[in-house]
Short mmCIF file of C-alpha atoms and ligand atoms in Angstrom, two decimals:
data_model
loop_
_atom_site.label_atom_id
_atom_site.label_comp_id
_atom_site.label_asym_id
_atom_site.label_seq_id
_atom_site.Cartn_x
_atom_site.Cartn_y
_atom_site.Cartn_z
CA MET A 23 -20.57 35.31 38.63
CA THR A 24 -19.21 33.73 41.78
CA GLU A 25 -22.07 31.25 41.63
CA ILE A 26 -21.26 30.26 38.06
CA ARG A 27 -17.64 29.80 39.05
CA THR A 28 -18.65 27.65 42.02
CA VAL A 29 -20.84 25.39 39.90
CA LEU A 30 -18.20 24.99 37.20
CA THR A 31 -15.54 24.24 39.80
CA GLY A 32 -17.83 21.68 41.41
CA LEU A 33 -18.17 19.94 38.05
CA ASP A 34 -14.36 19.79 37.69
CA LEU A 35 -14.61 21.95 34.58
CA LEU A 36 -12.72 24.81 36.18
CA ALA A 37 -9.71 24.92 38.47
CA PRO A 38 -10.50 26.35 41.92
CA ALA A 39 -9.95 30.10 42.15
CA THR A 40 -6.54 30.99 43.59
CA GLY A 41 -7.71 34.19 45.25
CA GLY A 42 -7.50 37.70 43.84
CA ASP A 43 -10.00 39.01 41.36
CA CYS A 44 -12.35 36.21 40.36
CA ASP A 45 -15.27 38.26 39.09
CA GLU A 46 -13.67 38.81 35.74
CA PHE A 47 -15.38 36.80 32.96
CA ASP A 48 -12.06 35.37 31.93
CA PRO A 49 -11.18 32.97 29.09
CA ALA A 50 -10.90 30.04 31.53
CA ILE A 51 -14.52 30.50 32.56
CA GLU A 52 -15.63 30.83 28.97
CA ARG A 53 -13.84 27.59 28.10
CA ALA A 54 -15.48 25.90 31.09
CA VAL A 55 -18.92 27.20 30.06
CA ARG A 56 -18.35 25.88 26.54
CA ALA A 57 -17.34 22.47 27.89
CA PHE A 58 -20.40 22.48 30.14
CA GLN A 59 -22.72 23.41 27.26
CA GLN A 60 -21.23 20.66 25.14
CA SER A 61 -21.67 18.06 27.90
CA ARG A 62 -25.33 19.04 28.30
CA GLY A 63 -26.17 19.15 24.61
CA LEU A 64 -26.76 22.92 24.66
CA SER A 65 -25.72 25.24 21.88
CA VAL A 66 -22.10 26.05 22.54
CA ASP A 67 -21.45 29.81 22.64
CA GLY A 68 -19.55 30.23 25.91
CA ARG A 69 -22.17 32.66 27.22
CA VAL A 70 -24.51 32.12 30.15
CA GLY A 71 -27.97 32.79 28.70
CA ALA A 72 -31.28 31.71 30.27
CA GLU A 73 -31.04 28.10 29.09
CA THR A 74 -27.44 27.65 30.17
CA TRP A 75 -28.21 29.28 33.48
CA ARG A 76 -31.07 26.84 34.12
CA ALA A 77 -28.74 23.92 33.32
CA LEU A 78 -26.02 25.34 35.60
CA ASP A 79 -28.58 25.79 38.34
CA GLN A 80 -29.57 22.09 38.06
CA ALA A 81 -25.92 21.11 38.05
CA ARG A 82 -25.51 22.53 41.56
CA TRP A 83 -27.43 19.70 43.18
CA ARG A 84 -25.24 17.17 44.97
CA LEU A 85 -26.67 13.70 45.52
CA GLY A 86 -28.26 13.51 48.96
CA ALA A 87 -28.96 17.25 49.29
CA ARG A 88 -32.67 16.83 48.48
CA THR A 89 -35.19 14.00 48.22
CA LEU A 90 -35.59 12.80 44.65
CA PHE A 91 -38.82 11.40 43.29
CA HIS A 92 -40.76 11.00 40.08
CA ALA A 93 -42.62 14.31 39.76
CA VAL A 94 -45.44 14.71 37.22
CA PRO A 95 -45.74 16.47 34.83
CA GLU A 96 -42.44 18.33 35.37
CA PRO A 97 -39.79 15.71 36.30
CA LEU A 98 -36.93 16.62 38.63
CA THR A 99 -33.64 17.14 36.86
CA GLY A 100 -30.18 17.80 38.12
CA GLU A 101 -26.66 16.63 38.64
CA ASP A 102 -27.77 14.66 41.69
CA VAL A 103 -30.19 12.69 39.47
CA ARG A 104 -27.35 11.97 37.08
CA SER A 105 -25.08 10.78 39.93
CA LEU A 106 -27.85 8.53 41.20
CA GLN A 107 -28.44 7.11 37.71
CA GLU A 108 -24.73 6.45 37.20
CA ARG A 109 -24.53 4.74 40.56
CA LEU A 110 -27.53 2.53 39.74
CA LEU A 111 -26.13 1.71 36.29
CA GLU A 112 -22.84 0.68 37.90
CA MET A 113 -24.74 -1.66 40.17
CA GLY A 114 -26.57 -3.23 37.24
CA TYR A 115 -29.97 -1.53 37.41
CA ASP A 116 -31.73 -0.52 34.24
CA VAL A 117 -32.16 3.26 34.25
CA GLY A 118 -31.62 3.55 30.51
CA ARG A 119 -29.23 6.46 29.95
CA ALA A 120 -27.90 8.67 32.75
CA ASP A 121 -29.77 11.72 31.40
CA ALA A 122 -30.20 13.60 34.72
CA VAL A 123 -34.01 13.36 34.44
CA TYR A 124 -35.85 11.51 37.21
CA GLY A 125 -38.36 9.69 34.97
CA VAL A 126 -40.41 6.50 35.30
CA ARG A 127 -37.49 4.24 34.48
CA THR A 128 -35.26 5.76 37.17
CA SER A 129 -38.10 5.57 39.66
CA ARG A 130 -38.61 1.87 38.83
CA ALA A 131 -34.89 1.13 39.20
CA VAL A 132 -34.86 2.87 42.59
CA ALA A 133 -37.89 0.81 43.68
CA GLN A 134 -36.11 -2.38 42.63
CA PHE A 135 -33.01 -1.35 44.58
CA GLN A 136 -35.18 -0.57 47.63
CA ARG A 137 -36.89 -3.95 47.41
CA GLU A 138 -33.54 -5.73 47.23
CA VAL A 139 -32.14 -3.97 50.29
CA GLY A 140 -35.37 -4.37 52.26
CA LEU A 141 -36.70 -0.78 52.09
CA LYS A 142 -40.22 0.27 51.17
CA PRO A 143 -40.17 0.30 47.34
CA ASP A 144 -41.74 3.72 46.74
CA GLY A 145 -39.31 4.69 43.97
CA SER A 146 -38.22 7.92 45.63
CA CYS A 147 -34.72 8.55 46.88
CA GLY A 148 -34.71 10.03 50.39
CA PRO A 149 -32.36 9.76 53.38
CA TYR A 150 -32.87 5.99 53.97
CA THR A 151 -32.31 5.05 50.37
CA MET A 152 -29.30 7.38 50.25
CA GLY A 153 -27.96 5.70 53.39
CA ALA A 154 -28.31 2.25 51.78
CA LEU A 155 -26.59 3.50 48.63
CA ARG A 156 -23.70 4.91 50.68
CA ARG A 157 -23.26 1.78 52.77
CA LEU A 158 -23.28 -0.44 49.70
CA GLY A 159 -21.10 2.01 47.83
CA ARG A 160 -18.13 0.89 49.87
CA LYS A 161 -18.94 -2.81 49.58
CA VAL A 162 -20.36 -3.35 46.14
CA VAL A 163 -17.70 -3.88 43.54
CA GLY A 164 -19.80 -4.17 40.43
CA GLY A 165 -22.55 -6.32 41.82
CA ARG A 166 -26.18 -5.94 42.74
CA PRO A 167 -27.22 -6.21 46.38
CA GLN A 168 -29.37 -9.17 45.34
CA TRP A 169 -26.18 -10.97 44.40
CA LEU A 170 -24.46 -9.99 47.63
CA ARG A 171 -27.39 -11.34 49.60
CA GLU A 172 -27.20 -14.47 47.48
CA SER A 173 -23.60 -15.02 48.63
CA ASP A 174 -24.58 -14.37 52.25
CA ALA A 175 -27.46 -16.84 51.92
CA ILE A 176 -25.12 -19.48 50.51
CA ARG A 177 -22.61 -19.09 53.36
CA GLN A 178 -25.35 -19.11 55.98
CA SER A 179 -27.00 -22.21 54.54
CA GLY A 180 -24.14 -24.32 55.92
CA PRO A 181 -21.51 -26.55 54.35
CA THR A 182 -23.62 -29.63 53.69
CA LEU A 183 -24.38 -30.71 50.15
CA VAL A 184 -27.20 -33.00 51.26
CA GLY A 185 -30.53 -31.98 49.75
CA ARG A 186 -29.14 -29.38 47.36
CA THR A 187 -30.19 -29.45 43.73
CA VAL A 188 -27.55 -29.27 41.02
CA VAL A 189 -28.48 -29.13 37.35
CA ILE A 190 -25.76 -30.45 35.04
CA ASP A 191 -25.96 -29.38 31.43
CA PRO A 192 -24.01 -31.46 28.89
CA GLY A 193 -23.70 -29.11 25.91
CA HIS A 194 -25.21 -29.73 22.46
CA GLY A 195 -26.92 -33.07 21.68
CA GLY A 196 -29.44 -34.26 19.11
CA THR A 197 -28.64 -32.99 15.65
CA ASP A 198 -25.84 -30.81 17.07
CA PRO A 199 -22.77 -32.84 18.09
CA GLY A 200 -20.69 -29.73 18.98
CA GLN A 201 -16.98 -30.19 18.25
CA VAL A 202 -16.29 -33.28 16.13
CA VAL A 203 -12.84 -34.76 15.59
CA PRO A 204 -12.22 -37.92 13.54
CA ASP A 205 -9.56 -40.15 15.08
CA GLY A 206 -8.68 -43.09 12.83
CA PRO A 207 -11.78 -45.24 12.63
CA LEU A 208 -13.26 -43.39 15.62
CA ARG A 209 -15.09 -40.08 15.79
CA TRP A 210 -15.01 -38.08 19.02
CA THR A 211 -17.86 -35.67 19.61
CA GLU A 212 -18.20 -32.99 22.25
CA ALA A 213 -21.86 -33.96 22.82
CA ASP A 214 -21.00 -37.59 23.70
CA LEU A 215 -17.91 -36.83 25.79
CA MET A 216 -19.72 -34.16 27.78
CA HIS A 217 -22.68 -36.42 28.41
CA ASP A 218 -20.30 -39.04 29.75
CA LEU A 219 -18.60 -36.43 31.95
CA ALA A 220 -22.03 -35.27 33.16
CA SER A 221 -22.93 -38.84 34.17
CA ARG A 222 -19.68 -39.22 36.13
CA LEU A 223 -20.33 -35.90 37.86
CA GLU A 224 -23.92 -36.92 38.53
CA GLY A 225 -22.77 -40.13 40.25
CA ARG A 226 -20.33 -38.33 42.53
CA LEU A 227 -22.72 -35.53 43.46
CA ALA A 228 -25.54 -37.99 44.14
CA ALA A 229 -23.16 -39.94 46.42
CA SER A 230 -22.69 -36.70 48.39
CA GLY A 231 -26.43 -36.40 48.90
CA VAL A 232 -27.10 -33.93 46.10
CA ARG A 233 -30.25 -34.10 43.98
CA VAL A 234 -28.99 -34.07 40.40
CA GLN A 235 -30.82 -33.40 37.17
CA LEU A 236 -29.28 -33.52 33.69
CA THR A 237 -30.68 -31.22 31.00
CA ARG A 238 -30.60 -34.01 28.43
CA GLY A 239 -30.11 -37.72 27.92
CA PRO A 240 -27.30 -39.38 25.92
CA ALA A 241 -29.17 -39.19 22.59
CA PRO A 242 -31.89 -36.54 22.63
CA PRO A 243 -33.97 -36.14 19.43
CA THR A 244 -33.15 -32.43 19.15
CA CYS A 245 -30.73 -29.91 20.63
CA LEU A 246 -32.36 -27.89 23.43
CA PRO A 247 -31.73 -24.11 23.11
CA ASP A 248 -29.72 -22.57 25.97
CA ALA A 249 -32.69 -20.45 27.10
CA ASP A 250 -34.72 -23.67 27.64
CA ARG A 251 -31.86 -25.24 29.62
CA ALA A 252 -31.80 -22.16 31.87
CA GLU A 253 -35.59 -22.31 32.24
CA LEU A 254 -35.39 -25.98 33.23
CA ALA A 255 -32.89 -25.15 36.01
CA ASN A 256 -35.12 -22.26 37.19
CA SER A 257 -38.23 -24.43 37.27
CA LEU A 258 -36.40 -27.05 39.37
CA GLY A 259 -35.30 -24.33 41.82
CA ALA A 260 -31.69 -25.49 41.31
CA ASP A 261 -29.00 -24.25 43.72
CA VAL A 262 -26.20 -24.58 41.18
CA PHE A 263 -26.06 -24.86 37.40
CA ILE A 264 -23.05 -26.35 35.60
CA SER A 265 -22.81 -26.48 31.82
CA LEU A 266 -20.16 -28.72 30.27
CA HIS A 267 -18.51 -28.10 26.92
CA THR A 268 -15.21 -28.59 25.14
CA ASP A 269 -13.67 -25.87 23.03
CA GLY A 270 -12.38 -26.10 19.50
CA HIS A 271 -10.08 -24.10 17.26
CA ALA A 272 -8.64 -24.30 13.75
CA ASN A 273 -5.18 -24.06 15.32
CA PRO A 274 -4.38 -27.43 16.96
CA ALA A 275 -2.01 -25.63 19.37
CA ALA A 276 -4.98 -23.96 21.12
CA GLU A 277 -5.55 -25.82 24.39
CA GLY A 278 -6.66 -25.45 27.99
CA VAL A 279 -9.66 -25.05 30.26
CA ALA A 280 -11.74 -21.88 30.74
CA THR A 281 -14.79 -21.19 32.94
CA TYR A 282 -17.46 -18.59 32.27
CA HIS A 283 -19.88 -16.80 34.62
CA TYR A 284 -22.48 -14.08 34.17
CA GLY A 285 -21.19 -10.54 33.92
CA THR A 286 -20.37 -7.64 31.65
CA THR A 287 -16.83 -6.54 31.01
CA ASP A 288 -17.58 -2.88 30.21
CA ASN A 289 -19.08 -1.77 33.54
CA GLY A 290 -17.97 -4.66 35.73
CA VAL A 291 -21.47 -5.89 36.60
CA THR A 292 -21.11 -9.46 37.73
CA SER A 293 -22.86 -12.24 39.58
CA ALA A 294 -20.69 -12.48 42.71
CA THR A 295 -21.64 -16.10 43.43
CA GLY A 296 -21.32 -17.14 39.79
CA GLU A 297 -17.88 -15.59 39.65
CA ARG A 298 -16.85 -17.31 42.86
CA LEU A 299 -18.06 -20.70 41.65
CA ALA A 300 -16.30 -20.17 38.31
CA GLY A 301 -13.04 -19.38 40.12
CA LEU A 302 -13.29 -22.52 42.25
CA VAL A 303 -14.18 -24.79 39.31
CA GLN A 304 -11.35 -23.35 37.25
CA ARG A 305 -8.71 -23.68 39.99
CA GLU A 306 -9.76 -27.19 41.01
CA ILE A 307 -9.71 -28.45 37.42
CA VAL A 308 -6.32 -26.88 36.69
CA ALA A 309 -4.83 -28.27 39.93
CA ARG A 310 -6.22 -31.78 39.44
CA THR A 311 -5.71 -32.27 35.71
CA GLY A 312 -2.80 -30.08 34.63
CA LEU A 313 -4.87 -28.59 31.80
CA ARG A 314 -3.55 -25.21 30.72
CA ASP A 315 -5.23 -22.38 32.66
CA CYS A 316 -7.24 -20.20 30.27
CA ARG A 317 -8.83 -18.46 33.28
CA THR A 318 -12.40 -17.34 34.06
CA HIS A 319 -14.38 -14.83 32.02
CA ALA A 320 -17.59 -12.81 32.33
CA LYS A 321 -20.19 -13.36 29.59
CA THR A 322 -23.83 -12.36 29.08
CA TRP A 323 -24.85 -15.58 27.28
CA ASP A 324 -28.53 -16.62 27.68
CA LEU A 325 -27.46 -19.66 29.68
CA LEU A 326 -25.74 -17.49 32.30
CA ARG A 327 -28.06 -14.49 32.12
CA LEU A 328 -31.37 -16.33 32.42
CA THR A 329 -30.42 -18.78 35.17
CA ARG A 330 -31.45 -17.56 38.62
CA MET A 331 -28.74 -19.43 40.58
CA PRO A 332 -24.93 -19.49 40.52
CA ALA A 333 -24.25 -20.75 37.00
CA VAL A 334 -21.05 -21.56 35.16
CA ARG A 335 -20.10 -22.93 31.79
CA VAL A 336 -16.84 -24.89 31.67
CA GLU A 337 -14.95 -25.45 28.44
CA VAL A 338 -12.96 -28.53 29.48
CA GLY A 339 -10.06 -28.40 27.06
CA TYR A 340 -9.93 -28.19 23.26
CA LEU A 341 -11.14 -31.27 21.46
CA THR A 342 -9.14 -29.98 18.47
CA SER A 343 -5.87 -30.04 20.44
CA PRO A 344 -4.10 -33.43 20.20
CA ALA A 345 -2.80 -33.00 23.77
CA ASP A 346 -6.18 -32.09 25.28
CA ARG A 347 -7.97 -34.75 23.19
CA ALA A 348 -5.66 -37.49 24.47
CA ARG A 349 -6.78 -36.51 27.99
CA LEU A 350 -10.48 -36.06 27.19
CA VAL A 351 -10.87 -39.52 25.66
CA ASP A 352 -9.38 -41.12 28.80
CA PRO A 353 -12.19 -42.05 31.25
CA ARG A 354 -9.80 -41.57 34.22
CA PHE A 355 -9.27 -37.96 33.15
CA ARG A 356 -13.02 -37.39 33.02
CA ASP A 357 -13.24 -38.86 36.54
CA ARG A 358 -10.69 -36.33 37.75
CA VAL A 359 -12.61 -33.45 36.13
CA ALA A 360 -15.81 -34.67 37.82
CA GLU A 361 -14.02 -34.80 41.18
CA ALA A 362 -12.64 -31.29 40.64
CA ILE A 363 -16.15 -29.96 40.04
CA VAL A 364 -17.57 -31.72 43.12
CA ALA A 365 -14.73 -30.21 45.20
CA ALA A 366 -15.54 -26.75 43.78
CA VAL A 367 -19.26 -27.07 44.58
CA GLN A 368 -18.39 -28.22 48.11
CA ARG A 369 -16.01 -25.29 48.62
CA MET A 370 -18.67 -22.81 47.52
CA TYR A 371 -20.64 -23.77 50.63
CA LEU A 372 -17.70 -23.59 53.03
CA PRO A 373 -17.41 -20.40 55.09
CA ASP A 374 -14.20 -18.47 54.35
CA GLU A 375 -12.53 -19.61 57.57
CA ARG A 376 -13.17 -23.26 56.70
CA ASP A 377 -12.11 -23.07 53.08
CA VAL A 378 -9.34 -25.45 52.11
CA PRO A 379 -6.44 -25.36 49.66
CA THR A 380 -7.21 -26.13 46.04
CA GLY A 381 -6.86 -29.80 45.18
CA SER A 382 -7.04 -30.92 48.82
CA ILE A 383 -10.64 -32.15 49.09
CA ASP A 384 -10.76 -35.93 48.76
CA VAL A 385 -14.09 -36.48 47.06
CA SER A 386 -14.28 -40.14 48.16
CA GLU A 387 -13.85 -38.99 51.76
CA LEU A 388 -16.60 -36.43 51.28
CA ARG A 389 -18.84 -39.33 50.39
CA ALA A 390 -17.80 -41.24 53.54
CA VAL A 391 -18.66 -38.24 55.75
CA VAL A 392 -22.04 -37.89 54.10
CA THR A 393 -22.74 -41.61 54.46
CA ALA A 394 -21.79 -41.45 58.15
CA GLY A 395 -24.11 -38.47 58.56
CA THR A 396 -26.92 -40.33 56.87
CA VAL A 397 -26.51 -43.27 59.24
CA VAL A 398 -26.76 -40.98 62.28
CA ASP A 399 -29.91 -39.42 60.84
ZN1 LIG B 29 -19.86 -26.53 23.06
#
């Protein structure tokens, strides 16, 4: 009886005993047993039979108290397995459902975690793996260690842009013009405007020593699917991926710039570097253009999910907004947007202590520094 009480208290289903007689099978315990049975999918009768006892016994295990591994044919089960699965899910690993059973899928997720933190990927969770989970537990805020290492790698690779590869992705193209807005005798299309912006960005990045590749030309025969654009960036081993779009809405009052990075909103899994780049792009554009700030957002779109480098998609204003359109059709505005994005990419490679205020990087000066460097080389 005391054991049952201890387990139920440990699961937060029962308030801790306040002394006195605690061996009585009181209504509080029965309620707790019912709640426990419900949470484990057992038949709910409030009594501790053989099946419920077995489940309670498994529920005693605290993560770290024993080594967990994929046992065949009888898999390990227990509350510690569930805690481990929940922890892995939080960090973005695929364990399926947190069902408290240490099956193949959990074992595979553990092996992947081990590989990413530099441990032997044997798929079992012993003291070293537990240690890594604990250490990261304090640091990881919804991000996989792979992504954390990615940010470390970026900071350690130094501030120079020379030799980096940036893939610029002007949205739509071919038979898909994206947003289209007639304007007197003219017709503005998202596909054309974003290709022009991409070319301006390409020129500035190339002047800073960056290798630049566009995902499409000005008039491609067809519109490349997003998955193919991501694959192109992967095959080029790109360091950064930037997709350019404009937004559109039936309400002409909708306006502003928004930047998207990979992530899920329900469990906070996010690409740390993608999110950082998105924040920089968004702030630089808002500071340099005065576009309304529609903030950054996490999305799981193919383009962001399949790219294996920091990737963002910028919606540079609403082509359907008269105010935003007046800006977008002005080549000087597109120059400023291009400069904002170059400044953001540069800042991503600056260590924290060398980061600079938003809007302060003079992109033409950046070019001069790079040119000087090239001469010395
Ligand atoms: Zn678009």
